[in-house]
Each structure stands twice: as C-alpha cells, then as structure tokens.
Coordinates of C-alpha atoms in Angstrom, one line a residue:
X1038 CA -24.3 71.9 -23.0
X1039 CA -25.1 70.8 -19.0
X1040 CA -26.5 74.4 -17.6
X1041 CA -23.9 75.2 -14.8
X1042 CA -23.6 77.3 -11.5
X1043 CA -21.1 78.4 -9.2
X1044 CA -21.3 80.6 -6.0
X1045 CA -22.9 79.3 -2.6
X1046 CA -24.2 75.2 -2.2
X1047 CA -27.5 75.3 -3.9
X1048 CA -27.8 71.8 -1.9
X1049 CA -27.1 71.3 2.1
X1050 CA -23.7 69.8 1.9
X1051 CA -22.4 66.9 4.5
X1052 CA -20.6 68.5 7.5
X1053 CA -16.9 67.7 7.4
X1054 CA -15.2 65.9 9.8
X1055 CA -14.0 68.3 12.8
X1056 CA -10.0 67.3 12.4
X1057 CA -10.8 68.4 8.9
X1058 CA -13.1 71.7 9.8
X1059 CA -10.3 72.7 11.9
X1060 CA -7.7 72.9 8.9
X1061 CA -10.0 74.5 6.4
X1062 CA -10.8 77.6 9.1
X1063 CA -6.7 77.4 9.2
X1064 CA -7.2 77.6 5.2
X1065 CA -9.7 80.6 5.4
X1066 CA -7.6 82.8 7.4
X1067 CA -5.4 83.8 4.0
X1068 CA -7.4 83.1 1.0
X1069 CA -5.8 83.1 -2.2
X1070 CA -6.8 84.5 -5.4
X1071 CA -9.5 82.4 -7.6
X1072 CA -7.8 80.7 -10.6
X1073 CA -8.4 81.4 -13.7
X1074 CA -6.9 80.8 -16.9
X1075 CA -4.7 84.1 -17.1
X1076 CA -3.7 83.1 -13.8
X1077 CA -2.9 79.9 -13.4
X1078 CA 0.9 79.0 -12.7
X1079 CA 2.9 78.4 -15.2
X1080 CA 6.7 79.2 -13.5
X1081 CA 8.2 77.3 -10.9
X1082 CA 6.0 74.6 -9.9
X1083 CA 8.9 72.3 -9.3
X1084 CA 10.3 74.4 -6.5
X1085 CA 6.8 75.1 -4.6
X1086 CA 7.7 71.7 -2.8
X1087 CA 10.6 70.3 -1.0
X1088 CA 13.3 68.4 -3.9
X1089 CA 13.9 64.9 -3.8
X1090 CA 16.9 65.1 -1.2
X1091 CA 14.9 66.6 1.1
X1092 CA 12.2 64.5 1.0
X1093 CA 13.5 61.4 1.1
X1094 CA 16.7 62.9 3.9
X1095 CA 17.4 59.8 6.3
X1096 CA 15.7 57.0 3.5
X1097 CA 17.9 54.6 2.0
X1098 CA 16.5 55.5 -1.4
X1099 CA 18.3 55.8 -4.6
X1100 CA 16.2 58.2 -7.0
X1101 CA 17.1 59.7 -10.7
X1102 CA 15.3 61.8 -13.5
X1103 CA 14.9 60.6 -16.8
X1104 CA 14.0 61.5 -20.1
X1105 CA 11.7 59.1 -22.3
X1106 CA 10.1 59.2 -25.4
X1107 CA 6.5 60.8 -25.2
X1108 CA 3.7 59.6 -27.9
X1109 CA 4.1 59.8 -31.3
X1110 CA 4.7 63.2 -32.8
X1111 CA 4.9 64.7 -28.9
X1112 CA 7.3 66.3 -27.2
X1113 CA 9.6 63.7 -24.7
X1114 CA 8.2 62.7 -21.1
X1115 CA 9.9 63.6 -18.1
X1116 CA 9.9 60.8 -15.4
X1117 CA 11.4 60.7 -12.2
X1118 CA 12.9 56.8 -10.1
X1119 CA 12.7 56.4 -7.2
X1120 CA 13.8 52.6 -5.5
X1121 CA 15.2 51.1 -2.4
X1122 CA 18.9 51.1 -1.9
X1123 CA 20.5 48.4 -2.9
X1124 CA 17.9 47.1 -5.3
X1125 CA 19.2 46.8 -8.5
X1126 CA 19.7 43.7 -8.9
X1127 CA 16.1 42.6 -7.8
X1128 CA 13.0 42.5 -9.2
X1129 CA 10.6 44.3 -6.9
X1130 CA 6.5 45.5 -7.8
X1131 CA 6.3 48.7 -9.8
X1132 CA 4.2 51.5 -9.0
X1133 CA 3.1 54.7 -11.9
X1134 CA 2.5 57.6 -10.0
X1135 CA 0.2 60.7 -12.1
X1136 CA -0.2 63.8 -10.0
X1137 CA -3.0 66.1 -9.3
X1138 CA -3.9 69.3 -9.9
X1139 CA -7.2 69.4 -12.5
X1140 CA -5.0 68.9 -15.4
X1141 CA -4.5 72.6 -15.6
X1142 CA -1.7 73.1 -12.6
X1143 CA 0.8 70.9 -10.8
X1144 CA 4.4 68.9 -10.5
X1145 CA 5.2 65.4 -10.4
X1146 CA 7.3 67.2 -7.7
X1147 CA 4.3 68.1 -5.1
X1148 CA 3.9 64.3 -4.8
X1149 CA 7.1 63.3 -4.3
X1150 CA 6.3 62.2 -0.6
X1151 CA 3.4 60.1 -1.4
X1152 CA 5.4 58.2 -3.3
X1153 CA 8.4 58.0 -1.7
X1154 CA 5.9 56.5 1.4
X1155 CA 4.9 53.6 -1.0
X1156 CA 8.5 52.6 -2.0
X1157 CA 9.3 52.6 1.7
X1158 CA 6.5 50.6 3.0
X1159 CA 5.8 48.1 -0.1
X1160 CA 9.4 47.8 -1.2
X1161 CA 8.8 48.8 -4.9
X1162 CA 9.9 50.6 -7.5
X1163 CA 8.1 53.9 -8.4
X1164 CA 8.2 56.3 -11.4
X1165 CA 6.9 59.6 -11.0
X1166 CA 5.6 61.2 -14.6
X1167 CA 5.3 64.6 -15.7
X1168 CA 2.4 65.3 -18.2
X1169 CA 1.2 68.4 -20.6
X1170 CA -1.1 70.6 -19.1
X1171 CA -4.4 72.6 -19.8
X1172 CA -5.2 74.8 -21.4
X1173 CA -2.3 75.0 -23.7
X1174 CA -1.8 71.6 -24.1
X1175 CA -5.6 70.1 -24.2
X1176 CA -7.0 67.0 -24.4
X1177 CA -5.6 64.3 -25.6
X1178 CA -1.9 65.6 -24.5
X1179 CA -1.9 65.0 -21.0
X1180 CA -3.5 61.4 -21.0
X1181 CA -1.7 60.0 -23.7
X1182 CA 1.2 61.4 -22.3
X1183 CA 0.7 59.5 -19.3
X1184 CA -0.5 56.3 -21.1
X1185 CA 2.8 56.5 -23.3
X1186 CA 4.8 56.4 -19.6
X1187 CA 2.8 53.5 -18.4
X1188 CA 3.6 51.8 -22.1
X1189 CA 7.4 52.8 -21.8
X1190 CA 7.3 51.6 -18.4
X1191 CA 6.4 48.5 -19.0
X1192 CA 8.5 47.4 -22.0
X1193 CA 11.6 48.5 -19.9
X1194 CA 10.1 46.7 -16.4
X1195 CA 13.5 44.6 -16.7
X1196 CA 15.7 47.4 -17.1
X1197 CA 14.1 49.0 -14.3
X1198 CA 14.2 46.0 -12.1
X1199 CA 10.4 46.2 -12.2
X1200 CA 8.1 43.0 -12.7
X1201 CA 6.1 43.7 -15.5
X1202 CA 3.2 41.5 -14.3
X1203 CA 3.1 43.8 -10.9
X1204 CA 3.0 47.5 -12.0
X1205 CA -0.1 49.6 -10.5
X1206 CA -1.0 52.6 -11.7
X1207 CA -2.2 55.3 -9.5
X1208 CA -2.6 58.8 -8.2
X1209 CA -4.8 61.8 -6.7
X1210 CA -7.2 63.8 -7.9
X1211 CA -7.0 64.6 -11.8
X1212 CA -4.0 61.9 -11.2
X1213 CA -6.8 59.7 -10.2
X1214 CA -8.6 60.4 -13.2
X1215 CA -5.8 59.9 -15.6
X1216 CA -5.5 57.1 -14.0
X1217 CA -8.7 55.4 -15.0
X1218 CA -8.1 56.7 -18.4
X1219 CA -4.9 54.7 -18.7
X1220 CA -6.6 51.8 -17.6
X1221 CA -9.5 52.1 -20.1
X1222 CA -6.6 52.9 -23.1
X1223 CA -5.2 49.8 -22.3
X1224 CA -8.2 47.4 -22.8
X1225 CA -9.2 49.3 -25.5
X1226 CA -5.9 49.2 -27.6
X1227 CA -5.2 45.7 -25.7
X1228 CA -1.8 47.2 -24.2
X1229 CA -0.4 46.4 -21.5
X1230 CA -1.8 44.8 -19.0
X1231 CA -1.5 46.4 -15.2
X1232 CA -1.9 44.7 -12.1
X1233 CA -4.3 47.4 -10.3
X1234 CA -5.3 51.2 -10.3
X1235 CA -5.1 53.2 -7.3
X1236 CA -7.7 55.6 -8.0
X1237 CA -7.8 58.9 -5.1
X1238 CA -10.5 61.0 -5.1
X1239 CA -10.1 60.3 -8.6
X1240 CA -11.5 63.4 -11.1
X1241 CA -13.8 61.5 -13.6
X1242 CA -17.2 63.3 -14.3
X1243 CA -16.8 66.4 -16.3
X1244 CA -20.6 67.0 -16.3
X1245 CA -20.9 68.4 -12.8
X1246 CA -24.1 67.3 -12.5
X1247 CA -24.0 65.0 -8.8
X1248 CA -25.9 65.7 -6.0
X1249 CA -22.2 66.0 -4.5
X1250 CA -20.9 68.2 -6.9
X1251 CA -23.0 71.2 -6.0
X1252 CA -22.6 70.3 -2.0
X1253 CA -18.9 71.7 -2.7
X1254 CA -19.8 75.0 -4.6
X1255 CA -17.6 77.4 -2.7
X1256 CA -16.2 75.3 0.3
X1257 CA -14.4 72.7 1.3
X1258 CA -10.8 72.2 -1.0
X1259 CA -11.4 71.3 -4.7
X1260 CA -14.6 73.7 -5.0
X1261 CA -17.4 73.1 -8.2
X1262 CA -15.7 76.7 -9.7
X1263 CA -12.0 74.8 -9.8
X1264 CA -13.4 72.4 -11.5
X1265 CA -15.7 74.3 -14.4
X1266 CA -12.6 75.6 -14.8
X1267 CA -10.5 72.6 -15.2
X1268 CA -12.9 70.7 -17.8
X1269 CA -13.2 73.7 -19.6
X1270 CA -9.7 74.2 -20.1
X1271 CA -8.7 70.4 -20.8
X1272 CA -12.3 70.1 -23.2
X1273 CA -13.1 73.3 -24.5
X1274 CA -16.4 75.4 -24.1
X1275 CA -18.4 73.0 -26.9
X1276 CA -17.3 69.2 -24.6
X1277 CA -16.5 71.1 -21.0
X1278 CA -19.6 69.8 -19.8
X1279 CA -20.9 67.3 -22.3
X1280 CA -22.2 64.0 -22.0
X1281 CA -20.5 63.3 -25.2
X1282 CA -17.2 64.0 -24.0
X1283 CA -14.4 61.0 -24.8
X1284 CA -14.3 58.6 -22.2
X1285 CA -10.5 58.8 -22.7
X1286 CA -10.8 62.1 -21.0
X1287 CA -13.7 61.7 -18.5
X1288 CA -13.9 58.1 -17.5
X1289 CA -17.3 58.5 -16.2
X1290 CA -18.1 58.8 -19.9
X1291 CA -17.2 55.4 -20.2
X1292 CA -20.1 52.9 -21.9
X1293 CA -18.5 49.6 -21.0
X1294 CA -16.5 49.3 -17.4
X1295 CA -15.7 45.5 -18.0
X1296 CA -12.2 43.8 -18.1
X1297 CA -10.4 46.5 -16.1
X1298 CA -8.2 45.9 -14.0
X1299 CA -9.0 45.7 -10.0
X1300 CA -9.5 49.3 -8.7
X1301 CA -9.0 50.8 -5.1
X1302 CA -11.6 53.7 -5.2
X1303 CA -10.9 56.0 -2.2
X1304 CA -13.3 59.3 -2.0
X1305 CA -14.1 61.9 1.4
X1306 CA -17.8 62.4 2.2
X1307 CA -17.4 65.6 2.2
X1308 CA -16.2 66.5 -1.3
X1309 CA -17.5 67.1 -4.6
X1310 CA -16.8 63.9 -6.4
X1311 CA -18.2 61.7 -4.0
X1312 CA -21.1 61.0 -6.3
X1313 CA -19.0 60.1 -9.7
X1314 CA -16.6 58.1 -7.5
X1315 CA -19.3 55.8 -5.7
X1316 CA -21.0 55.4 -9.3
X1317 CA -17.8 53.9 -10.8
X1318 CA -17.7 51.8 -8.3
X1319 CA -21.1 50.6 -8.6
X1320 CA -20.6 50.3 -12.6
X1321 CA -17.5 48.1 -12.3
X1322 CA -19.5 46.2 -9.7
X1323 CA -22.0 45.6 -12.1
X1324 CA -19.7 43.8 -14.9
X1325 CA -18.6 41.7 -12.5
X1326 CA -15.3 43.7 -12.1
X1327 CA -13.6 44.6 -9.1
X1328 CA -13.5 47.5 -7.1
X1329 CA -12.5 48.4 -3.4
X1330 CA -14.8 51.4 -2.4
X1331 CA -13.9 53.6 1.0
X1332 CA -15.9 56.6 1.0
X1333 CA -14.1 58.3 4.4
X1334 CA -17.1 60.4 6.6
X1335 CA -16.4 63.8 6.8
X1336 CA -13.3 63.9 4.5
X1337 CA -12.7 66.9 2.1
X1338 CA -10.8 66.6 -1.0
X1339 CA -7.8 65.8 -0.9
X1340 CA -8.0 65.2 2.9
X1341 CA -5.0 63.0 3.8
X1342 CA -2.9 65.7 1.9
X1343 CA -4.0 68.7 3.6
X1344 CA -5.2 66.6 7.0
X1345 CA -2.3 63.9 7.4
X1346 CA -2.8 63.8 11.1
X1347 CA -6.2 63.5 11.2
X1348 CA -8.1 60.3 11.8
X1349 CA -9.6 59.6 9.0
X1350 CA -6.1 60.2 7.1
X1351 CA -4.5 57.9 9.2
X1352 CA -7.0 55.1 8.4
X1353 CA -7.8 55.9 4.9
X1354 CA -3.3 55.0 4.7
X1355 CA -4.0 52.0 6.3
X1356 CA -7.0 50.8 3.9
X1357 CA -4.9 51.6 0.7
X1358 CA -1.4 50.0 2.0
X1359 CA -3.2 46.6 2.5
X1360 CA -5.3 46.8 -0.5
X1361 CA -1.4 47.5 -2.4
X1362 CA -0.2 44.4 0.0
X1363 CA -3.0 42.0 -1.6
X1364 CA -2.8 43.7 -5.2
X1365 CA 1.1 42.9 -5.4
X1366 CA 1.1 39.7 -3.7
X1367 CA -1.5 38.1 -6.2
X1368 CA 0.5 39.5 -9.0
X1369 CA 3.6 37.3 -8.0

C-alpha cells in the first residue's frame, strides 16, 4: 500500500486566486469538526439545502421525483426531473447529473441549482440521481448505481422526452468521478452510448500520489485528509490507496482511455486533483480521443460552488455552457 501523510503541505502549494483567498479566510473563521467515519452525516442531508420549489421559485420548470429500478439484486434508485415548462411533448438534449461529496456524504439535493441552471440555459431535460454511499455501502454500490440510472435513463429517453442520442453525463467532484466511471462501464459492457461527459474537478486518483495532491494537505476546500478518508471508506484499507484498485472505481486506474466519449475536463490550480485531472486529459489525448482541458489559475476545489461571484467562476460557466452548446448540437 502507497505510504501516506496528512497534516501541513510537505510541497509549496500554488497561491489561490485572491476572490477565492478571500472566501476561504471567510471559511476559517468557524471551522467545523474533521470528518471521520463515526461522524460523517447520515440524517438529513436532503434538507441542508434549499428544496426544489425554492430553487427553481420564478422558473418555468416542471420537476418530479421518481423511483426506478436500481441494479440487479440492489435496492431501487431515487431520481429526481427536472424540464422546461411546457415540454412534454418535445424532444429536448438530456443531461445525468451525479453529485459530490467523496462518495461518503451528500444529496442529489445540494445540486439542485446547478442543474436547474443547465435546463434553463441549454433547454434540456435533466435527471438528478441519488446513489449508495461509503462506508456502508462500498464499492461497487454507488457506481453501478449510477451506471444502472444512466442505463434506465436511456431506454426510457422517449418516455422522458429525452433524445437518446444527446444525453451527457456529468457532475462535481466524486460526481465527476463517477462520472468517468460510467463512461468507462459503458464501453466496456458496450452500453449505451452517451453523447459527452462533463467531468468537474472530477475525483479519479485514489493513490494520492501528485505533486498536487500533497499542495492541498490541510488548506484550501477538499483537503488530502478528506480524501484518505474517502478512498478508504469506498475501497477499504487493503485497495484505499492501491495501484491495483478497479478502474470502475478510480478511473485513473484505467489501462486503456480509447473510445470514450468526448470529455469537458474542468480542474482549479489551486486544488488537490489538479495533477490526476490534467493526466486524463493528456491520456485521452494520447488515443486520439477527445478531451476539453481548463485548468482555472488560482481556483480551489470546488471553486464556482463556494466562489460563484468570482472571476474565474464566472468564466469557468462560460467555458462549460459552450462546450454543452457544441456537444448537443453535434449530437442532433
């Protein structure tokens, strides 16, 4: 097993951006409690956020929850809508949405606004998934739940007024991560196919081994201790940190990067997985795939969640709607 370390940066990390500083000293003034796994929440997640009515107040957005069948031998899936008014009786792009939080903590819920911003801008129809957590439910649970959504999904793209040939899949953080995985699932078992992967910040190395990745030991957002944490919980002690890990799980681990489908890869400077993010990149690259790479200066993890005002936030929107834009129009 990798040796591992957490406590101060044992290498001089990149200075954030000052918009960002400013929030994390904002941050500082009422730290919380480190996470650990006799800690981490468990009770209600879904109300640490806004509801959907609030969110969306003033949209013309329809929005329901469902209930579909999780993989085989697993418990069901909770999903949630969300589409233009009006709609139903169009066939619009489809976007997956898989939320952060390390695999260990989190609620579709907490990203209800990011995705509620891509239905109003790119005219689509979303679905927000729910997914089993670490460490009670380790890996496989929470991927294949998510791959069994994207499958569901897109068998019932008609019913959902979805074109099949259009659906991205996407999210932030460990939802970047799962993600990926999705996407390699699908070539391996020759699923479905999707029309992109919106990969943020995306959570994909569980060696911890970067350059980056000790930059980030004990600042900044998502610090190095967060994440031995996560990978322990979703791998166990004997893979946390293994190069042998399944790719399923750590996409990094992947051998082959070829016939994936094109990938927006969007990481801060300033963050621990800089390094694994740029390196997929470089890997798809290198098959002759493709793969849009912003790596925003200064940006912490995370950053156009915690720093939505902040320059960089506002541009790093701005790169990911047009890359959307070109993804769904060549899909049509």
């Amino acid at each position: 097993m990798t040796a591992t370390a957490a406590g101060r940066p044992t290498v001089t990390p990149v200075p954030f951006d000052p918009e960002v500083q400013a929030v994390l000293d904002e941050i500082a003034k009422d730290p919380q409690p480190p996470l650990t796994r006799d800690t981490l929440p468990r009770e209600g997640a879904d109300r640490m956020f806004p509801d959907n009515d609030t969110v969306i107040a003033g949209r013309d957005f329809e929005w329901e929850d469902r209930v579909i069948p999780g993989p085989a031998g697993a418990p069901d899936i909770e999903i949630t809508i969300f589409r233009p008014t009006g709609t139903r009786a169009e066939v619009l792009p489809g976007f997956i949405n898989i939320h952060g939080g390390g695999m260990i903590v989190g609620h579709r819920s907490w990203e209800t606004g990011r995705v509620v911003d891509i239905v109003a801008q790119h005219r689509v129809v979303a679905v927000n998934v729910e997914y089993r957590l670490a460490p009670e439910d380790p890996y496989p649970a929470g991927v294949e739940d998510c791959y069994a959504a994207f499958v569901w999904v897109h068998a019932h793209a008609n019913d959902l007024g979805m074109d099949p040939a259009g659906i991205v899949v996407g999210g932030g953080s460990a939802g970047g991560g799962l993600a990926a995985a999705v996407a390699l699932m699908a070539r391996d078992r020759r699923g479905p196919a999707m029309a992109g992967q919106l990969l943020l910040c995306p959570m994909i190395d569980n060696t911890n081994t970067t350059v980056s990745s000790r930059q980030y030991d004990g600042i900044g957002t998502w610090q190095r201790e967060l994440n031995l944490l996560a990978w322990s919980c979703v791998l166990g002690d004997d893979l946390a940190f293994s190069p042998e890990a399944p790719a399923h799980a750590a996409p990094s681990r992947a051998a082959d990067l070829s016939g994936l489908p094109p990938a927006f890869i969007e990481v801060g400077e300033a963050e621990a997985f800089r390094d694994e993010d740029t390196e997929y990149a470089l890997r798809i690259w290198a098959t002759g795939g493709q793969a849009e790479l912003h790596v925003w200066g200064g940006g912490a993890h995370g950053f156009d969640m915690y720093m939505p005002d902040a320059e960089i936030s506002r541009a790093a929107l701005a790169a990911r709607a047009s890359w959307l834009r070109r993804i769904w129009r060549a899909a049509r």
